PDB file of C-alpha atoms in Angstrom:
ATOM      1  CA  ASP A 415       0.000   0.000   0.000  1.00  0.00           C
ATOM      2  CA  ALA A 416       1.095   3.547  -0.711  1.00  0.00           C
ATOM      3  CA  ASP A 417       2.403   5.677   2.153  1.00  0.00           C
ATOM      4  CA  VAL A 418       0.087   8.524   1.157  1.00  0.00           C
ATOM      5  CA  THR A 419      -3.250   7.570  -0.382  1.00  0.00           C
ATOM      6  CA  GLN A 420      -5.551   9.990  -2.139  1.00  0.00           C
ATOM      7  CA  THR A 421      -9.145   9.335  -3.111  1.00  0.00           C
ATOM      8  CA  PRO A 422     -10.670   9.743  -5.585  1.00  0.00           C
ATOM      9  CA  ARG A 423      -7.928   9.651  -8.210  1.00  0.00           C
ATOM     10  CA  ASN A 424     -10.157  11.190 -10.829  1.00  0.00           C
ATOM     11  CA  ARG A 425     -13.386  13.101 -10.502  1.00  0.00           C
ATOM     12  CA  ILE A 426     -15.569  14.998 -12.918  1.00  0.00           C
ATOM     13  CA  THR A 427     -18.202  17.231 -11.414  1.00  0.00           C
ATOM     14  CA  LYS A 428     -20.414  20.170 -12.250  1.00  0.00           C
ATOM     15  CA  THR A 429     -20.237  23.789 -11.214  1.00  0.00           C
ATOM     16  CA  GLY A 430     -21.791  24.364  -7.805  1.00  0.00           C
ATOM     17  CA  LYS A 431     -21.366  20.837  -6.503  1.00  0.00           C
ATOM     18  CA  ARG A 432     -19.628  20.080  -3.229  1.00  0.00           C
ATOM     19  CA  ILE A 433     -16.537  17.932  -3.572  1.00  0.00           C
ATOM     20  CA  MET A 434     -14.322  16.291  -0.998  1.00  0.00           C
ATOM     21  CA  LEU A 435     -10.857  14.935  -1.680  1.00  0.00           C
ATOM     22  CA  GLU A 436      -9.469  12.630   0.944  1.00  0.00           C
ATOM     23  CA  CYS A 437      -5.942  11.867   2.007  1.00  0.00           C
ATOM     24  CA  SER A 438      -4.650   9.267   4.420  1.00  0.00           C
ATOM     25  CA  GLN A 439      -1.088   8.386   5.360  1.00  0.00           C
ATOM     26  CA  THR A 440       0.693   5.528   7.059  1.00  0.00           C
ATOM     27  CA  LYS A 441       4.012   7.302   7.663  1.00  0.00           C
ATOM     28  CA  GLY A 442       3.106   8.567  11.113  1.00  0.00           C
ATOM     29  CA  HIS A 443       3.899  12.118  10.061  1.00  0.00           C
ATOM     30  CA  ASP A 444       2.480  15.089  11.934  1.00  0.00           C
ATOM     31  CA  ARG A 445       2.433  17.488   9.013  1.00  0.00           C
ATOM     32  CA  MET A 446       0.046  17.274   6.093  1.00  0.00           C
ATOM     33  CA  TYR A 447      -0.445  19.548   3.090  1.00  0.00           C
ATOM     34  CA  TRP A 448      -2.747  20.108   0.156  1.00  0.00           C
ATOM     35  CA  TYR A 449      -1.371  21.513  -3.100  1.00  0.00           C
ATOM     36  CA  ARG A 450      -2.850  22.129  -6.499  1.00  0.00           C
ATOM     37  CA  GLN A 451      -0.868  21.852  -9.707  1.00  0.00           C
ATOM     38  CA  ASP A 452      -1.675  23.813 -12.823  1.00  0.00           C
ATOM     39  CA  PRO A 453       0.461  23.747 -15.977  1.00  0.00           C
ATOM     40  CA  GLY A 454       3.183  26.392 -15.837  1.00  0.00           C
ATOM     41  CA  LEU A 455       2.385  27.399 -12.265  1.00  0.00           C
ATOM     42  CA  GLY A 456       4.139  24.717 -10.304  1.00  0.00           C
ATOM     43  CA  LEU A 457       2.513  23.618  -7.076  1.00  0.00           C
ATOM     44  CA  ARG A 458       0.603  26.092  -4.975  1.00  0.00           C
ATOM     45  CA  LEU A 459      -0.118  25.452  -1.332  1.00  0.00           C
ATOM     46  CA  ILE A 460      -3.788  25.493  -0.370  1.00  0.00           C
ATOM     47  CA  TYR A 461      -3.776  24.488   3.311  1.00  0.00           C
ATOM     48  CA  TYR A 462      -1.439  22.791   5.702  1.00  0.00           C
ATOM     49  CA  SER A 463      -1.675  21.245   9.147  1.00  0.00           C
ATOM     50  CA  PHE A 464       1.087  20.593  11.643  1.00  0.00           C
ATOM     51  CA  ASP A 465      -1.094  18.506  13.932  1.00  0.00           C
ATOM     52  CA  VAL A 466      -4.744  17.658  14.496  1.00  0.00           C
ATOM     53  CA  LYS A 467      -5.509  20.984  16.163  1.00  0.00           C
ATOM     54  CA  ASP A 468      -3.483  23.123  13.803  1.00  0.00           C
ATOM     55  CA  ILE A 469      -4.812  24.290  10.416  1.00  0.00           C
ATOM     56  CA  ASN A 470      -3.193  27.015   8.346  1.00  0.00           C
ATOM     57  CA  LYS A 471      -4.057  28.753   5.115  1.00  0.00           C
ATOM     58  CA  GLY A 472      -1.626  28.589   2.247  1.00  0.00           C
ATOM     59  CA  GLU A 473      -1.200  30.759  -0.844  1.00  0.00           C
ATOM     60  CA  ILE A 474      -4.591  30.045  -2.373  1.00  0.00           C
ATOM     61  CA  SER A 475      -7.101  28.971   0.286  1.00  0.00           C
ATOM     62  CA  ASP A 476     -10.124  30.907  -1.028  1.00  0.00           C
ATOM     63  CA  GLY A 477     -12.867  28.536  -2.150  1.00  0.00           C
ATOM     64  CA  TYR A 478     -11.410  25.604  -0.203  1.00  0.00           C
ATOM     65  CA  SER A 479     -11.735  24.222   3.302  1.00  0.00           C
ATOM     66  CA  VAL A 480      -9.997  21.378   5.089  1.00  0.00           C
ATOM     67  CA  SER A 481     -10.527  19.006   7.958  1.00  0.00           C
ATOM     68  CA  ARG A 482      -7.884  17.116   9.902  1.00  0.00           C
ATOM     69  CA  GLN A 483      -9.937  14.239  11.235  1.00  0.00           C
ATOM     70  CA  ALA A 484      -6.987  12.392  12.736  1.00  0.00           C
ATOM     71  CA  GLN A 485      -3.229  12.450  12.551  1.00  0.00           C
ATOM     72  CA  ALA A 486      -3.414  10.225   9.499  1.00  0.00           C
ATOM     73  CA  LYS A 487      -6.302  11.904   7.662  1.00  0.00           C
ATOM     74  CA  PHE A 488      -6.576  15.291   6.008  1.00  0.00           C
ATOM     75  CA  SER A 489      -9.431  16.098   3.650  1.00  0.00           C
ATOM     76  CA  LEU A 490      -9.921  18.985   1.249  1.00  0.00           C
ATOM     77  CA  SER A 491     -13.383  20.296   0.395  1.00  0.00           C
ATOM     78  CA  LEU A 492     -14.647  22.513  -2.363  1.00  0.00           C
ATOM     79  CA  GLU A 493     -17.955  23.804  -1.043  1.00  0.00           C
ATOM     80  CA  SER A 494     -19.198  24.998  -4.426  1.00  0.00           C
ATOM     81  CA  ALA A 495     -16.900  23.934  -7.216  1.00  0.00           C
ATOM     82  CA  ILE A 496     -16.136  26.290 -10.095  1.00  0.00           C
ATOM     83  CA  PRO A 497     -14.374  25.578 -13.422  1.00  0.00           C
ATOM     84  CA  ASN A 498     -11.136  27.341 -12.477  1.00  0.00           C
ATOM     85  CA  GLN A 499     -10.705  24.813  -9.698  1.00  0.00           C
ATOM     86  CA  THR A 500     -10.059  22.222 -12.378  1.00  0.00           C
ATOM     87  CA  ALA A 501      -6.554  21.016 -11.525  1.00  0.00           C
ATOM     88  CA  LEU A 502      -4.426  18.187 -10.228  1.00  0.00           C
ATOM     89  CA  TYR A 503      -4.469  18.102  -6.439  1.00  0.00           C
ATOM     90  CA  PHE A 504      -1.706  16.598  -4.349  1.00  0.00           C
ATOM     91  CA  CYS A 505      -1.654  15.685  -0.709  1.00  0.00           C
ATOM     92  CA  ALA A 506       1.737  15.536   0.973  1.00  0.00           C
ATOM     93  CA  THR A 507       3.095  14.699   4.393  1.00  0.00           C
ATOM     94  CA  SER A 508       6.304  15.388   6.265  1.00  0.00           C
ATOM     95  CA  GLY A 509       7.858  14.541   9.574  1.00  0.00           C
ATOM     96  CA  ARG A 510      10.423  16.366  11.673  1.00  0.00           C
ATOM     97  CA  GLY A 511      13.557  15.387   9.857  1.00  0.00           C
ATOM     98  CA  VAL A 512      17.261  15.745  10.536  1.00  0.00           C
ATOM     99  CA  ALA A 513      18.381  19.348  11.043  1.00  0.00           C
ATOM    100  CA  GLY A 514      14.839  20.529  10.592  1.00  0.00           C
ATOM    101  CA  ALA A 515      14.501  19.131   7.103  1.00  0.00           C
ATOM    102  CA  ASN A 516      10.925  18.962   5.954  1.00  0.00           C
ATOM    103  CA  VAL A 517      10.994  16.580   3.012  1.00  0.00           C
ATOM    104  CA  LEU A 518       7.561  16.006   1.548  1.00  0.00           C
ATOM    105  CA  THR A 519       6.126  12.626   0.615  1.00  0.00           C
ATOM    106  CA  PHE A 520       3.429  13.047  -2.000  1.00  0.00           C
ATOM    107  CA  GLY A 521       0.328  11.092  -2.818  1.00  0.00           C
ATOM    108  CA  ALA A 522      -0.417  10.029  -6.375  1.00  0.00           C
ATOM    109  CA  GLY A 523      -2.680  13.006  -7.007  1.00  0.00           C
ATOM    110  CA  SER A 524      -6.396  13.590  -7.569  1.00  0.00           C
ATOM    111  CA  ARG A 525      -7.409  14.985 -10.922  1.00  0.00           C
ATOM    112  CA  LEU A 526     -10.510  17.142 -10.613  1.00  0.00           C
ATOM    113  CA  THR A 527     -12.484  18.484 -13.548  1.00  0.00           C
ATOM    114  CA  VAL A 528     -15.259  20.987 -12.939  1.00  0.00           C
ATOM    115  CA  LEU A 529     -17.613  21.445 -15.880  1.00  0.00           C
TER     116      LEU A 529
ATOM    117  CA  GLU B 669       5.607  37.581   0.012  1.00  0.00           C
ATOM    118  CA  LEU B 670       7.993  34.782  -0.787  1.00  0.00           C
ATOM    119  CA  LYS B 671       8.579  34.274  -4.510  1.00  0.00           C
ATOM    120  CA  VAL B 672      10.411  31.338  -6.016  1.00  0.00           C
ATOM    121  CA  GLU B 673      11.572  31.643  -9.603  1.00  0.00           C
ATOM    122  CA  GLN B 674      13.028  28.886 -11.690  1.00  0.00           C
ATOM    123  CA  ASN B 675      14.685  29.227 -15.024  1.00  0.00           C
ATOM    124  CA  PRO B 676      14.540  28.064 -17.600  1.00  0.00           C
ATOM    125  CA  LEU B 677      10.973  26.785 -17.549  1.00  0.00           C
ATOM    126  CA  PHE B 678      11.610  24.577 -20.559  1.00  0.00           C
ATOM    127  CA  LEU B 679      14.893  22.969 -21.451  1.00  0.00           C
ATOM    128  CA  SER B 680      15.593  20.753 -24.413  1.00  0.00           C
ATOM    129  CA  MET B 681      19.078  19.324 -24.520  1.00  0.00           C
ATOM    130  CA  GLN B 682      20.979  16.615 -26.280  1.00  0.00           C
ATOM    131  CA  GLU B 683      22.340  13.569 -24.589  1.00  0.00           C
ATOM    132  CA  GLY B 684      25.834  14.079 -23.323  1.00  0.00           C
ATOM    133  CA  LYS B 685      25.515  17.812 -22.774  1.00  0.00           C
ATOM    134  CA  ASN B 686      25.743  19.745 -19.519  1.00  0.00           C
ATOM    135  CA  TYR B 687      23.313  22.337 -18.261  1.00  0.00           C
ATOM    136  CA  THR B 688      22.248  24.177 -15.125  1.00  0.00           C
ATOM    137  CA  ILE B 689      18.773  24.951 -13.777  1.00  0.00           C
ATOM    138  CA  TYR B 690      18.476  27.964 -11.502  1.00  0.00           C
ATOM    139  CA  CYS B 691      16.203  28.594  -8.551  1.00  0.00           C
ATOM    140  CA  ASN B 692      16.028  32.092  -7.070  1.00  0.00           C
ATOM    141  CA  TYR B 693      13.970  32.981  -4.041  1.00  0.00           C
ATOM    142  CA  SER B 694      13.076  36.303  -2.553  1.00  0.00           C
ATOM    143  CA  THR B 695      13.395  35.944   1.227  1.00  0.00           C
ATOM    144  CA  THR B 696      15.902  34.467   3.628  1.00  0.00           C
ATOM    145  CA  SER B 697      15.863  30.714   3.909  1.00  0.00           C
ATOM    146  CA  ASP B 698      18.551  28.248   4.895  1.00  0.00           C
ATOM    147  CA  ARG B 699      16.845  25.163   3.533  1.00  0.00           C
ATOM    148  CA  LEU B 700      15.863  24.257   0.024  1.00  0.00           C
ATOM    149  CA  TYR B 701      14.545  21.128  -1.644  1.00  0.00           C
ATOM    150  CA  TRP B 702      14.592  19.712  -5.165  1.00  0.00           C
ATOM    151  CA  TYR B 703      11.925  17.365  -6.450  1.00  0.00           C
ATOM    152  CA  ARG B 704      11.442  15.451  -9.665  1.00  0.00           C
ATOM    153  CA  GLN B 705       8.143  14.719 -11.407  1.00  0.00           C
ATOM    154  CA  ASP B 706       7.898  12.239 -14.264  1.00  0.00           C
ATOM    155  CA  PRO B 707       5.074  12.781 -16.767  1.00  0.00           C
ATOM    156  CA  GLY B 708       1.751  11.710 -15.302  1.00  0.00           C
ATOM    157  CA  LYS B 709       3.339  10.894 -11.965  1.00  0.00           C
ATOM    158  CA  SER B 710       3.693  12.378  -8.535  1.00  0.00           C
ATOM    159  CA  LEU B 711       6.713  14.209  -7.117  1.00  0.00           C
ATOM    160  CA  GLU B 712       9.706  12.532  -5.556  1.00  0.00           C
ATOM    161  CA  SER B 713      12.382  14.100  -3.406  1.00  0.00           C
ATOM    162  CA  LEU B 714      15.805  14.504  -5.039  1.00  0.00           C
ATOM    163  CA  PHE B 715      17.889  16.662  -2.744  1.00  0.00           C
ATOM    164  CA  VAL B 716      17.678  18.391   0.594  1.00  0.00           C
ATOM    165  CA  LEU B 717      20.034  21.355   1.047  1.00  0.00           C
ATOM    166  CA  LEU B 718      20.238  22.370   4.672  1.00  0.00           C
ATOM    167  CA  SER B 719      22.807  25.141   4.878  1.00  0.00           C
ATOM    168  CA  ASN B 720      24.730  27.751   2.963  1.00  0.00           C
ATOM    169  CA  GLY B 721      27.270  26.143   0.702  1.00  0.00           C
ATOM    170  CA  ALA B 722      25.575  22.742   0.811  1.00  0.00           C
ATOM    171  CA  VAL B 723      26.259  20.545  -2.184  1.00  0.00           C
ATOM    172  CA  LYS B 724      24.594  17.234  -2.890  1.00  0.00           C
ATOM    173  CA  GLN B 725      25.242  14.890  -5.795  1.00  0.00           C
ATOM    174  CA  GLU B 726      23.545  11.817  -7.092  1.00  0.00           C
ATOM    175  CA  GLY B 727      24.515  10.343 -10.409  1.00  0.00           C
ATOM    176  CA  ARG B 728      24.492  13.017 -13.093  1.00  0.00           C
ATOM    177  CA  LEU B 729      22.729  15.589 -10.913  1.00  0.00           C
ATOM    178  CA  MET B 730      24.358  17.974  -8.483  1.00  0.00           C
ATOM    179  CA  ALA B 731      22.540  20.572  -6.395  1.00  0.00           C
ATOM    180  CA  SER B 732      24.002  23.492  -4.483  1.00  0.00           C
ATOM    181  CA  LEU B 733      22.734  26.250  -2.250  1.00  0.00           C
ATOM    182  CA  ASP B 734      23.961  29.818  -1.768  1.00  0.00           C
ATOM    183  CA  THR B 735      21.760  31.344   0.913  1.00  0.00           C
ATOM    184  CA  LYS B 736      23.424  34.744   0.667  1.00  0.00           C
ATOM    185  CA  ALA B 737      22.573  35.016  -3.016  1.00  0.00           C
ATOM    186  CA  ARG B 738      19.236  33.258  -2.394  1.00  0.00           C
ATOM    187  CA  LEU B 739      20.098  30.910  -5.209  1.00  0.00           C
ATOM    188  CA  SER B 740      20.149  27.190  -5.718  1.00  0.00           C
ATOM    189  CA  THR B 741      21.372  25.402  -8.825  1.00  0.00           C
ATOM    190  CA  LEU B 742      20.743  21.957 -10.210  1.00  0.00           C
ATOM    191  CA  HIS B 743      23.544  20.962 -12.549  1.00  0.00           C
ATOM    192  CA  ILE B 744      23.119  18.206 -15.079  1.00  0.00           C
ATOM    193  CA  THR B 745      26.246  16.477 -16.316  1.00  0.00           C
ATOM    194  CA  ALA B 746      26.309  14.434 -19.533  1.00  0.00           C
ATOM    195  CA  ALA B 747      22.530  14.255 -19.775  1.00  0.00           C
ATOM    196  CA  VAL B 748      20.791  10.986 -20.613  1.00  0.00           C
ATOM    197  CA  HIS B 749      17.217  10.384 -21.745  1.00  0.00           C
ATOM    198  CA  ASP B 750      16.200   9.009 -18.336  1.00  0.00           C
ATOM    199  CA  LEU B 751      16.644  12.463 -16.848  1.00  0.00           C
ATOM    200  CA  SER B 752      13.706  13.784 -18.871  1.00  0.00           C
ATOM    201  CA  ALA B 753      11.228  15.049 -16.266  1.00  0.00           C
ATOM    202  CA  THR B 754      10.045  18.231 -14.584  1.00  0.00           C
ATOM    203  CA  TYR B 755      12.249  19.496 -11.780  1.00  0.00           C
ATOM    204  CA  PHE B 756      10.951  21.683  -8.982  1.00  0.00           C
ATOM    205  CA  CYS B 757      12.710  23.614  -6.271  1.00  0.00           C
ATOM    206  CA  ALA B 758      10.906  24.398  -3.027  1.00  0.00           C
ATOM    207  CA  VAL B 759      11.903  26.817  -0.313  1.00  0.00           C
ATOM    208  CA  HIS B 760      11.500  25.752   3.307  1.00  0.00           C
ATOM    209  CA  ASN B 761       9.592  28.893   4.294  1.00  0.00           C
ATOM    210  CA  ASP B 762       5.925  28.112   3.552  1.00  0.00           C
ATOM    211  CA  MET B 763       7.078  25.099   1.497  1.00  0.00           C
ATOM    212  CA  ARG B 764       6.568  27.222  -1.610  1.00  0.00           C
ATOM    213  CA  PHE B 765       7.468  25.738  -4.999  1.00  0.00           C
ATOM    214  CA  GLY B 766       8.886  27.193  -8.155  1.00  0.00           C
ATOM    215  CA  ALA B 767       7.007  26.777 -11.433  1.00  0.00           C
ATOM    216  CA  GLY B 768       9.169  23.851 -12.478  1.00  0.00           C
ATOM    217  CA  THR B 769      11.649  23.215 -15.282  1.00  0.00           C
ATOM    218  CA  ARG B 770      10.515  20.731 -17.880  1.00  0.00           C
ATOM    219  CA  LEU B 771      13.618  18.962 -19.132  1.00  0.00           C
ATOM    220  CA  THR B 772      13.657  16.953 -22.326  1.00  0.00           C
ATOM    221  CA  VAL B 773      16.820  15.067 -23.245  1.00  0.00           C
ATOM    222  CA  LYS B 774      17.032  14.071 -26.876  1.00  0.00           C
ATOM    223  CA  PRO B 775      19.277  11.420 -28.433  1.00  0.00           C
TER     224      PRO B 775
END
């Protein structure tokens, strides 16, 4: 099984629908992240969480919300999806590494299309 | 606001050639990361640079960090087709990524 599992892997939905992307990890990491990837824009951070009680906005949090249900689970919600939220979404985790290194382990990605 | 700029964004090179990818960032940071993404795949960690002057090498890739210049480089030596991928740098502050450099190595 993958260390970081994202579901669904692909989703097509319509404008205005509520969508939830789920992420679970088996690495025992405290930190979890949600990114979106758009061609030519790299990865942009949406939200991140350093533990169950800690949620922080990233670069582009508008239109998104998150829930950290447990140390191993971090879900991303689009309350009312719009077409410009069509993107590839990645969940990532990290632990407290050597010398403060914060190497990310990524899930396989969730491709979302909003029509 | 932290900005991370990579250049070039697209790089087409022939096998056997050398080239350097640059990653500039706008605020102080003493840690920088390089990741690789193969087409249709997720990202994998390549290098972790933890201090000024850090240099890491693996195979034909070598990464370095100059925190005073706010610059990291990823040097490719004698490129081979298997290195074709998109390479991203990420700065520790906010874990912000550059736009990526799409590398294509041609025979």
